[in-house]
Amino acid sequence: MFSSFKYEKYIPSINNHMLHTFIIDEKGEIRALDVTGERFLNSVTISTLKDHLSKLESASLTSGASSTSFNIGNKSYSMKLIPLDSEKIVVIQDITLFKSIIEDFKEINLIQSQLKAIFESSYDGIFVTNVHGTTIWANKAYERITGINVSDVLEKNIVDLEKSGMFTPIVTPTILRTQKSLTTIQTFKTGKQAIITGSPVFNEKGELIYIITNVRDITELSILRQQLKKANELTERYKNELTLLRTHNQKYDDIIAESPKMKHVITSALQVARFDTTVLILGKSGVGKEVIAKLIHSSSLRNNHPFIKINCSAISPNLLESELFGYEAGAFTGASNKGKPGLFELADEGTLFLDEIGEISLDLQVKLLRVLQEQEMYRVGGVIPKKVNVRIITATNQNLEEMVEQGKFREDLYYRLNVVPIEIPPLKERKEDIVPLLWHFCEIYNKKHNMEKYFSPQIVEYLENYSWPGNVRELKNVVERLIIMSPDNELLPKHLPKHIKNLHKEHSNVRVNKLIPLKQALRELEEQLILMAQESCGSTRKIADLLGISQSSVVRRLRQIQKTGS
């Protein structure tokens, strides 16, 4: 391979086209070279080679350097000088490919360090296994979330780690089999829990090479959930308090809340309004049960949907059923050929207020109970149930508990309706509201009838000490009557209705001014009571209920009063 020279034994016998070997004498003349050296000289001039050799020899003398590198064209070479007595071996190697590989390695290392930095900065834990289920990497967040040291799981099989109690359950075997992502809740030996999602990673050939598991701490999520819940509860409490502050001394139609009892009613109504449950409003006739029902609806989440009311005592049982549930075409004689939706359908998503609930028949009570239990109903003559989403508010002036004992009202329906009872006290038990109510209605009817009437102190004293058996409804009617009938702007006791005017303000019981026959006294007292009841009640049946006599007696006595001009 080489020309003859005495140091042939020092020439390496390397069959590598990237190495070019020369032997030069002390004058720098080439004594021998291998085949690749000849090829190298074919691509460069001897002067170029000598020039680089001269630079290397100079560097060797000054700094002791025995190698250097240089570029020729787009190729890179390294040159090494090996002194042998008076001659030297020069080895030149093509390092172009090596430099490219080194640059590639540098780039790969840079990418790897960047990826590692990204994974380490992840708030979630990252856990990586190979296709054999062996752990090859995990980030610091994994340690924080699980409480397990990464060194305890590296280079260990996932199945063995589960058997040792490190964590359970594992998703890797399932992912290896299905090659699909899988999520579960994993419990660790430290007692912590986390949501883990294992995902397969494939190479360019579609072969599975890794499984990367994302680990999210549900312990911290639970804490955040609790904090959010507390924040929401606090917000709701502030909202309720703000609502109560806004409603303090505020009028809702005919509601006046000056008395402690009425303030309690409003507070209870606003409290229950937020919850979608049935409410039973109790109270004597005329206390304002419908007004409270409207307040509950307007303060609820259903306030943008219908509020529909019906007085169950004002409609016959047969008609009441079709009013509530509607009917199909041809359900009965006179029924519309198109059918008709009932109030439950019309009130869907809203509130249905059933006043005088104690008046409905036992048969209708069964159907109402079904709506409350199943949230569905049948039209009269229908066979297909209709789903309804209605809040039920009921009201009565009767004692439903006694009616249950008497078998007049279903016990199961009573308990369904009586989830939250609100009792409105009669006006005589909240006298603080009487004067504000008087001025409230005075303002309303002055505006309605274009008047400027006002109460004198004397008439206010009369009205304040009156027992108001008809409650707010009676007071409202009396005020309108005074506004319309009084010829003077100042309203005085002389303008009062007879049954109020004749009662002394200091006495709540019957007062006798002179001796008269007992029959006459009883007749006048009966007349007075009936007229008082007429002021507050809308029908002779209600007057009869209030006074505890028959309806026919009320009708007969009113006719007698009209004939005598009383």
Coordinates of C-alpha atoms in Angstrom, one line a residue:
M1 CA 0.0 0.0 0.0
F2 CA 2.9 2.4 0.8
S3 CA 6.1 3.2 -0.9
S4 CA 9.2 1.6 0.8
F5 CA 10.5 3.5 3.7
K6 CA 12.2 2.4 7.0
Y7 CA 9.4 3.4 9.3
E8 CA 6.8 1.3 7.6
K9 CA 6.0 -0.5 10.9
Y10 CA 4.6 2.8 12.4
I11 CA 2.1 3.3 9.5
P12 CA -1.3 2.1 10.7
S13 CA -3.0 -0.4 8.4
I14 CA -6.5 1.1 8.3
N15 CA -8.9 0.5 5.5
N16 CA -10.9 3.7 6.0
H17 CA -11.5 6.1 3.1
M18 CA -11.9 8.9 5.7
L19 CA -8.3 8.6 6.9
H20 CA -5.4 9.9 4.7
T21 CA -1.9 8.9 5.9
F22 CA 1.4 10.5 4.9
I23 CA 5.1 10.2 5.9
I24 CA 7.2 13.3 5.5
D25 CA 10.9 13.9 6.1
E26 CA 12.6 16.6 8.1
K27 CA 12.4 18.9 5.0
G28 CA 8.7 18.5 4.8
E29 CA 8.8 16.3 1.7
I30 CA 6.3 13.5 1.4
R31 CA 8.2 10.2 1.6
A32 CA 5.2 7.8 1.5
L33 CA 1.4 7.8 1.5
D34 CA -1.5 5.4 1.5
V35 CA -4.1 5.0 -1.2
T36 CA -6.6 7.4 0.5
G37 CA -3.7 9.9 0.8
E38 CA -3.3 9.7 -3.0
R39 CA -7.0 10.4 -3.4
F40 CA -6.8 13.3 -1.0
L41 CA -3.9 14.8 -3.1
N42 CA -6.0 14.4 -6.2
S43 CA -8.6 16.8 -4.6
V44 CA -6.1 19.3 -3.1
T45 CA -2.7 20.6 -4.1
I46 CA 0.5 19.6 -2.4
S47 CA 1.1 23.3 -1.6
T48 CA -2.2 23.4 0.3
L49 CA -1.3 20.4 2.3
K50 CA 2.2 21.8 3.0
D51 CA 0.7 25.1 4.0
H52 CA -1.6 23.5 6.7
L53 CA 1.3 21.2 7.8
S54 CA 3.5 24.2 8.2
K55 CA 0.9 25.9 10.4
L56 CA 0.6 22.8 12.5
E57 CA 4.4 22.5 13.0
S58 CA 4.6 26.2 14.0
A59 CA 1.9 25.7 16.5
S60 CA 3.7 22.5 17.8
L61 CA 6.8 24.5 18.4
T62 CA 5.1 27.4 20.2
S63 CA 2.3 25.7 22.1
G64 CA 3.0 22.0 21.9
A65 CA -0.1 21.4 19.8
S66 CA -0.1 18.1 17.9
S67 CA -3.3 18.5 15.9
T68 CA -5.4 21.1 14.1
S69 CA -8.4 21.3 11.9
F70 CA -9.1 23.1 8.7
N71 CA -11.7 23.4 5.9
I72 CA -11.2 22.9 2.2
G73 CA -14.3 23.8 0.2
N74 CA -17.4 22.5 2.0
K75 CA -15.4 19.8 3.8
S76 CA -13.8 19.8 7.2
Y77 CA -10.6 17.9 8.1
S78 CA -8.5 17.3 11.2
M79 CA -4.7 16.9 10.9
K80 CA -2.5 15.0 13.5
L81 CA 1.2 15.1 13.6
I82 CA 3.2 12.2 15.0
P83 CA 7.0 12.8 15.3
L84 CA 9.3 9.8 14.6
D85 CA 13.0 10.8 14.9
S86 CA 13.7 12.7 11.7
E87 CA 10.4 11.9 10.1
K88 CA 6.8 12.5 10.9
I89 CA 3.5 10.7 10.3
V90 CA 0.7 12.9 9.2
V91 CA -2.8 11.6 9.6
I92 CA -5.6 13.6 8.0
Q93 CA -9.2 12.7 8.7
D94 CA -12.4 13.8 7.0
I95 CA -14.6 15.0 9.9
T96 CA -17.4 16.6 7.8
L97 CA -19.8 13.9 8.8
F98 CA -18.7 13.9 12.4
K99 CA -19.3 17.6 12.7
S100 CA -22.8 17.1 11.2
I101 CA -23.5 14.4 13.7
I102 CA -22.2 16.5 16.5
E103 CA -24.5 19.4 15.4
D104 CA -27.4 17.0 15.2
F105 CA -26.6 15.7 18.7
K106 CA -26.5 19.3 20.0
E107 CA -29.9 20.0 18.5
I108 CA -31.3 16.8 19.9
N109 CA -29.9 17.6 23.3
L110 CA -31.4 21.1 23.1
I111 CA -34.8 19.7 22.2
Q112 CA -34.6 17.2 25.0
S113 CA -33.7 19.8 27.5
Q114 CA -36.5 22.1 26.3
L115 CA -39.1 19.2 26.5
K116 CA -37.8 18.3 30.0
A117 CA -38.2 21.9 31.1
I118 CA -41.7 22.0 29.7
F119 CA -42.7 18.8 31.4
E120 CA -41.1 19.9 34.6
S121 CA -43.0 23.2 34.6
S122 CA -46.3 21.3 34.2
Y123 CA -48.6 21.8 37.2
D124 CA -50.0 18.3 36.6
G125 CA -47.9 15.2 37.1
I126 CA -46.4 13.4 34.1
F127 CA -45.5 9.7 34.3
V128 CA -44.0 7.9 31.3
T129 CA -43.6 4.1 30.7
N130 CA -42.3 2.2 27.7
V131 CA -44.2 -0.6 25.9
H132 CA -43.1 -3.1 28.5
G133 CA -44.7 -1.1 31.2
T134 CA -41.3 0.0 32.7
T135 CA -41.2 3.5 34.2
I136 CA -38.7 5.7 32.3
W137 CA -39.5 9.2 33.5
A138 CA -41.7 11.3 35.9
N139 CA -41.7 15.0 36.7
K140 CA -41.4 16.8 40.0
A141 CA -45.1 17.6 40.0
Y142 CA -45.8 13.8 40.2
E143 CA -43.9 13.7 43.5
R144 CA -45.9 16.7 44.8
I145 CA -49.2 15.3 43.9
T146 CA -48.7 11.6 44.9
G147 CA -46.2 12.0 47.7
I148 CA -44.1 9.3 46.0
N149 CA -40.4 9.8 45.2
V150 CA -39.6 9.5 41.5
S151 CA -36.5 7.4 42.4
D152 CA -38.8 4.8 43.9
V153 CA -40.6 4.1 40.6
L154 CA -38.0 4.6 37.9
E155 CA -36.9 1.6 36.0
K156 CA -39.6 -0.5 37.7
N157 CA -42.5 -2.3 36.1
I158 CA -45.9 -0.8 36.6
V159 CA -47.5 -4.1 37.4
D160 CA -44.9 -4.8 40.1
L161 CA -45.4 -1.3 41.6
E162 CA -49.2 -2.0 41.9
K163 CA -48.6 -5.4 43.5
S164 CA -46.3 -3.7 46.1
G165 CA -49.1 -1.3 47.0
M166 CA -47.4 1.8 45.5
F167 CA -50.7 2.8 43.7
T168 CA -53.9 1.2 42.3
P169 CA -55.5 0.8 39.9
I170 CA -53.2 1.0 36.8
V171 CA -54.2 1.8 33.3
T172 CA -51.1 0.8 31.3
P173 CA -52.0 -2.9 30.7
T174 CA -55.4 -1.8 29.3
I175 CA -53.9 0.8 27.1
L176 CA -51.3 -1.7 25.8
R177 CA -54.2 -4.0 24.9
T178 CA -56.7 -1.4 23.5
Q179 CA -54.1 1.3 22.4
K180 CA -56.7 3.9 23.5
S181 CA -56.6 6.5 26.2
L182 CA -58.1 5.7 29.6
T183 CA -59.0 7.8 32.6
T184 CA -59.6 6.7 36.2
I185 CA -59.1 7.7 39.8
Q186 CA -55.9 6.3 41.3
T187 CA -55.1 5.9 45.0
F188 CA -51.5 6.1 46.2
K189 CA -49.8 4.5 49.2
T190 CA -49.5 7.9 50.7
G191 CA -53.3 8.1 51.0
K192 CA -53.6 10.7 48.3
Q193 CA -55.9 10.4 45.2
A194 CA -55.6 11.7 41.7
I195 CA -57.4 11.6 38.4
I196 CA -55.0 9.9 35.9
T197 CA -55.3 9.8 32.1
G198 CA -53.1 7.4 30.2
S199 CA -52.5 8.1 26.5
P200 CA -50.6 5.9 24.0
V201 CA -47.7 7.5 21.9
F202 CA -47.0 6.0 18.5
N203 CA -44.0 6.3 16.1
E204 CA -44.1 7.2 12.5
K205 CA -44.8 3.6 11.7
G206 CA -47.9 3.5 13.9
E207 CA -46.1 1.4 16.5
L208 CA -46.8 2.1 20.2
I209 CA -43.6 3.2 21.9
Y210 CA -44.6 5.0 25.1
I211 CA -47.6 5.5 27.4
I212 CA -47.7 9.0 28.9
T213 CA -50.0 9.4 32.0
N214 CA -51.3 12.8 33.1
V215 CA -51.8 13.0 36.9
R216 CA -54.2 15.6 38.3
D217 CA -54.6 16.2 42.0
I218 CA -58.2 15.9 43.0
T219 CA -57.3 16.7 46.6
E220 CA -56.5 20.2 45.5
L221 CA -59.6 20.2 43.3
S222 CA -61.7 19.2 46.2
I223 CA -60.3 22.1 48.3
L224 CA -61.0 24.5 45.4
R225 CA -64.5 23.1 45.1
Q226 CA -65.1 23.6 48.8
Q227 CA -63.8 27.1 48.6
L228 CA -66.0 27.8 45.6
K229 CA -69.0 26.4 47.5
K230 CA -68.3 28.6 50.5
A231 CA -67.9 31.6 48.2
N232 CA -71.2 30.9 46.5
E233 CA -72.9 30.4 49.9
L234 CA -71.5 33.7 51.0
T235 CA -72.7 35.4 47.8
E236 CA -76.1 33.9 48.3
R237 CA -76.3 35.1 51.9
Y238 CA -75.3 38.6 50.9
K239 CA -77.9 38.5 48.1
N240 CA -80.6 37.4 50.6
E241 CA -79.5 40.1 53.1
L242 CA -79.6 42.7 50.4
T243 CA -83.1 41.6 49.3
L244 CA -84.3 41.8 52.9
L245 CA -82.8 45.2 53.3
R246 CA -84.5 46.4 50.1
T247 CA -87.8 44.9 51.3
H248 CA -87.7 46.5 54.8
N249 CA -90.7 48.8 55.1
Q250 CA -91.3 48.3 51.3
K251 CA -94.8 47.8 49.9
Y252 CA -95.6 44.9 47.7
D253 CA -98.9 45.9 46.2
D254 CA -101.1 45.8 49.4
I255 CA -98.4 44.5 51.8
I256 CA -97.5 46.8 54.7
A257 CA -94.8 45.4 56.9
E258 CA -94.6 47.8 59.9
S259 CA -95.6 45.2 62.5
P260 CA -93.1 42.5 63.6
K261 CA -95.6 39.8 62.7
M262 CA -96.0 41.0 59.1
K263 CA -92.2 41.5 58.8
H264 CA -91.8 37.9 59.8
V265 CA -94.3 36.8 57.1
I266 CA -92.4 38.7 54.4
T267 CA -89.0 37.3 55.6
S268 CA -90.4 33.8 55.4
A269 CA -91.9 34.4 52.0
L270 CA -88.7 35.7 50.6
Q271 CA -86.7 32.8 52.2
V272 CA -88.9 30.1 50.7
A273 CA -89.2 31.8 47.3
R274 CA -85.6 30.7 46.5
F275 CA -86.5 27.0 46.9
D276 CA -88.8 25.3 44.4
T277 CA -91.2 23.7 47.0
T278 CA -94.9 23.8 47.8
V279 CA -96.1 26.5 50.1
L280 CA -99.4 26.6 52.1
I281 CA -100.6 30.1 53.1
L282 CA -102.9 30.2 56.0
G283 CA -105.0 33.1 57.3
K284 CA -108.5 34.4 57.6
S285 CA -110.4 35.9 54.7
G286 CA -109.0 39.2 53.5
V287 CA -105.6 39.1 55.1
G288 CA -103.8 39.1 51.7
K289 CA -102.9 35.5 51.0
E290 CA -102.8 36.2 47.2
V291 CA -100.5 39.1 47.7
I292 CA -98.0 36.9 49.6
A293 CA -98.3 34.2 46.9
K294 CA -97.4 36.8 44.2
L295 CA -94.5 38.0 46.4
I296 CA -93.1 34.4 46.5
H297 CA -93.5 34.0 42.7
S298 CA -91.9 37.4 41.9
S299 CA -88.9 36.6 44.2
S300 CA -88.4 33.1 42.8
L301 CA -86.4 31.8 39.8
R302 CA -89.7 31.4 38.0
N303 CA -90.5 35.1 38.0
N304 CA -90.2 35.4 34.2
H305 CA -92.9 32.7 33.7
P306 CA -96.6 32.8 34.4
F307 CA -98.3 33.3 37.7
I308 CA -101.8 31.9 37.4
K309 CA -104.4 32.0 40.2
I310 CA -107.7 30.2 40.6
N311 CA -110.3 30.4 43.5
C312 CA -111.3 26.8 44.0
S313 CA -114.5 27.8 45.8
A314 CA -115.8 29.9 43.0
I315 CA -116.1 27.1 40.5
S316 CA -118.2 23.9 40.7
P317 CA -116.1 20.6 41.1
N318 CA -116.9 19.4 37.6
L319 CA -115.8 22.7 35.9
L320 CA -112.8 23.0 38.3
E321 CA -111.3 19.8 37.0
S322 CA -111.5 20.9 33.4
E323 CA -110.2 24.3 34.4
L324 CA -107.1 22.8 36.1
F325 CA -106.3 20.0 33.7
G326 CA -107.9 21.0 30.5
Y327 CA -109.9 18.7 28.2
E328 CA -109.5 16.9 24.9
A329 CA -111.8 17.5 21.9
G330 CA -115.3 16.0 22.5
A331 CA -114.5 15.1 26.2
F332 CA -118.0 16.1 27.2
T333 CA -121.1 17.8 25.9
G334 CA -120.3 21.4 25.0
A335 CA -116.5 20.8 24.9
S336 CA -114.6 22.6 22.2
N337 CA -113.8 20.5 19.2
K338 CA -110.2 21.6 19.5
G339 CA -109.8 20.8 23.2
K340 CA -108.5 23.2 25.7
P341 CA -105.3 23.4 27.8
G342 CA -105.8 23.6 31.6
L343 CA -104.2 26.0 34.1
F344 CA -101.4 23.5 34.8
E345 CA -100.3 23.6 31.2
L346 CA -100.7 27.4 31.0
A347 CA -98.6 27.8 34.2
D348 CA -95.8 25.5 32.9
E349 CA -92.4 26.7 34.2
G350 CA -94.3 29.2 36.4
T351 CA -96.5 29.2 39.5
L352 CA -100.1 28.1 40.0
F353 CA -101.9 29.6 43.0
L354 CA -104.8 27.5 44.3
D355 CA -106.8 29.7 46.7
E356 CA -109.4 28.1 49.0
I357 CA -107.8 24.7 48.5
G358 CA -110.0 23.2 51.2
E359 CA -113.0 23.4 48.8
I360 CA -111.8 20.9 46.2
S361 CA -113.5 17.5 46.1
L362 CA -111.9 14.3 47.3
D363 CA -111.8 13.0 43.7
L364 CA -110.0 16.1 42.5
Q365 CA -107.6 15.9 45.5
V366 CA -106.4 12.5 44.1
K367 CA -105.6 14.0 40.7
L368 CA -103.9 17.0 42.3
L369 CA -101.7 14.6 44.4
R370 CA -100.7 12.8 41.2
V371 CA -99.5 16.0 39.6
L372 CA -97.4 16.8 42.8
Q373 CA -95.9 13.4 42.9
E374 CA -95.3 12.6 39.2
Q375 CA -95.2 16.1 37.7
E376 CA -97.6 14.9 35.0
M377 CA -101.4 15.1 34.4
Y378 CA -104.1 13.9 32.1
R379 CA -106.6 16.2 30.4
V380 CA -110.2 15.4 30.9
G381 CA -111.0 12.7 28.3
G382 CA -107.3 12.2 27.6
V383 CA -105.2 9.0 27.7
I384 CA -101.7 10.5 27.1
P385 CA -100.0 12.0 30.2
K386 CA -98.6 15.5 29.9
K387 CA -95.4 16.5 31.8
V388 CA -95.7 19.8 33.6
N389 CA -93.2 21.8 35.6
V390 CA -95.3 24.0 37.9
R391 CA -94.7 25.3 41.4
I392 CA -97.8 25.0 43.5
I393 CA -98.8 27.6 46.1
T394 CA -102.1 26.9 48.0
A395 CA -104.1 29.0 50.5
T396 CA -107.0 28.4 52.8
N397 CA -108.9 30.0 55.7
Q398 CA -110.0 26.6 56.9
N399 CA -108.4 24.2 59.4
L400 CA -107.1 21.5 57.1
E401 CA -105.9 19.3 60.0
E402 CA -109.5 19.1 61.3
M403 CA -110.7 18.4 57.8
V404 CA -108.3 15.5 57.5
E405 CA -109.6 14.1 60.8
Q406 CA -113.2 14.5 59.5
G407 CA -112.3 12.7 56.3
K408 CA -112.9 15.8 54.1
F409 CA -109.3 16.2 53.0
R410 CA -106.7 13.6 52.1
E411 CA -103.9 13.3 54.6
D412 CA -101.3 12.5 52.0
L413 CA -102.2 15.6 50.0
Y414 CA -102.2 17.7 53.1
Y415 CA -98.6 16.8 53.9
R416 CA -97.6 17.4 50.3
L417 CA -99.1 20.9 50.4
N418 CA -97.9 21.7 53.9
V419 CA -94.2 21.5 53.3
V420 CA -93.7 25.1 54.2
P421 CA -96.7 26.8 55.9
I422 CA -96.9 30.6 56.2
E423 CA -99.6 32.0 58.4
I424 CA -100.7 35.6 57.9
P425 CA -102.1 37.1 61.1
P426 CA -105.4 39.0 61.1
L427 CA -105.3 42.8 61.0
K428 CA -106.4 43.1 64.6
E429 CA -103.2 41.3 65.6
R430 CA -101.0 43.7 63.8
K431 CA -102.4 47.1 64.6
E432 CA -99.1 48.8 63.6
D433 CA -100.1 48.2 60.0
I434 CA -103.5 49.8 60.2
V435 CA -102.5 53.4 59.9
P436 CA -99.9 52.8 57.1
L437 CA -102.5 50.8 55.2
L438 CA -105.1 53.6 55.5
W439 CA -102.7 56.1 54.0
H440 CA -101.5 53.6 51.4
F441 CA -105.0 53.0 50.1
C442 CA -105.9 56.6 50.4
E443 CA -103.1 57.5 48.1
I444 CA -104.1 54.8 45.6
Y445 CA -107.8 55.8 45.4
N446 CA -107.1 59.5 45.4
K447 CA -105.0 58.9 42.4
K448 CA -107.5 56.6 40.8
H449 CA -110.5 58.9 41.3
N450 CA -108.6 62.2 41.0
M451 CA -109.3 63.2 44.6
E452 CA -107.3 64.9 47.4
K453 CA -109.0 63.4 50.4
Y454 CA -107.2 62.9 53.7
F455 CA -107.9 61.4 57.1
S456 CA -108.5 63.5 60.2
P457 CA -106.9 62.4 63.4
Q458 CA -110.4 61.6 64.8
I459 CA -111.3 59.2 62.0
V460 CA -107.9 57.6 62.2
E461 CA -108.4 56.9 65.9
Y462 CA -111.8 55.3 65.1
L463 CA -110.3 53.1 62.4
E464 CA -107.3 52.2 64.4
N465 CA -109.4 50.8 67.2
Y466 CA -111.8 48.9 64.9
S467 CA -111.4 45.1 65.0
W468 CA -111.5 44.7 61.2
P469 CA -113.1 41.3 60.9
G470 CA -112.7 41.5 57.2
N471 CA -109.0 42.3 57.6
V472 CA -107.1 44.2 54.8
R473 CA -109.9 43.6 52.2
E474 CA -112.4 45.3 54.4
L475 CA -110.0 48.2 55.2
K476 CA -109.4 48.6 51.5
N477 CA -113.1 48.7 50.7
V478 CA -113.8 51.1 53.5
V479 CA -111.1 53.5 52.3
E480 CA -112.4 53.5 48.7
R481 CA -115.9 54.1 49.9
L482 CA -114.8 57.0 52.1
I483 CA -112.9 58.5 49.1
I484 CA -115.9 58.2 46.8
M485 CA -118.8 59.1 49.1
S486 CA -117.4 61.8 51.4
P487 CA -118.3 65.3 50.2
D488 CA -115.4 66.8 52.1
N489 CA -111.7 66.5 51.5
E490 CA -111.1 65.9 55.2
L491 CA -112.4 62.5 56.2
L492 CA -114.2 62.6 59.6
P493 CA -115.9 60.0 61.8
K494 CA -119.3 61.1 60.5
H495 CA -118.3 59.8 57.1
L496 CA -117.8 56.3 58.4
P497 CA -120.1 53.4 57.6
K498 CA -122.8 52.9 60.2
H499 CA -121.4 49.6 61.6
I500 CA -118.1 51.3 62.4
K501 CA -119.4 54.7 63.5
N502 CA -121.7 53.2 66.1
L503 CA -118.8 51.4 67.9
H504 CA -117.1 53.3 70.6
K505 CA -113.4 53.5 70.0
E506 CA -112.5 52.5 73.5
H507 CA -114.5 49.3 73.5
S508 CA -114.2 46.2 71.4
N509 CA -117.3 44.5 72.8
V510 CA -121.0 45.4 72.2
R511 CA -122.1 48.7 73.8
V512 CA -125.7 49.5 74.8
N513 CA -126.7 53.2 75.0
K514 CA -130.3 52.8 76.2
L515 CA -132.7 50.2 77.4
I516 CA -134.6 48.6 74.5
P517 CA -136.5 45.3 74.1
L518 CA -134.1 42.3 73.9
K519 CA -135.5 41.2 70.6
Q520 CA -134.9 44.6 69.1
A521 CA -131.3 44.6 70.5
L522 CA -130.6 41.2 69.1
R523 CA -132.0 42.2 65.7
E524 CA -129.9 45.4 65.6
L525 CA -126.8 43.5 66.6
E526 CA -127.5 40.8 64.0
E527 CA -128.0 43.5 61.4
Q528 CA -124.7 45.2 62.4
L529 CA -122.7 42.0 62.2
I530 CA -124.1 41.1 58.8
L531 CA -123.4 44.5 57.4
M532 CA -119.8 44.3 58.8
A533 CA -119.3 40.9 57.2
Q534 CA -120.7 42.2 53.9
E535 CA -118.0 44.9 53.8
S536 CA -115.2 42.3 53.9
C537 CA -116.7 39.2 52.2
G538 CA -117.4 38.8 48.5
S539 CA -120.3 36.4 48.7
T540 CA -123.2 35.4 50.9
R541 CA -121.6 32.0 51.4
K542 CA -118.4 33.6 52.8
I543 CA -120.6 35.8 55.1
A544 CA -122.3 32.6 56.3
D545 CA -119.0 30.9 57.0
L546 CA -117.7 34.0 58.9
L547 CA -120.8 34.3 61.1
G548 CA -121.4 30.6 61.5
I549 CA -124.9 30.6 60.0
S550 CA -126.5 29.2 56.9
Q551 CA -126.3 30.9 53.5
S552 CA -130.1 31.1 53.2
S553 CA -130.3 32.9 56.6
V554 CA -127.8 35.5 55.3
V555 CA -129.8 36.0 52.1
R556 CA -133.1 36.4 54.0
R557 CA -131.7 38.8 56.5
L558 CA -130.1 41.0 53.8
R559 CA -133.4 41.3 52.1
Q560 CA -135.1 42.3 55.3
I561 CA -132.4 45.0 55.9
Q562 CA -132.9 46.4 52.3
K563 CA -136.7 46.5 52.8
T564 CA -136.5 48.4 56.1
G565 CA -133.9 50.8 54.6
S566 CA -131.3 49.8 57.2

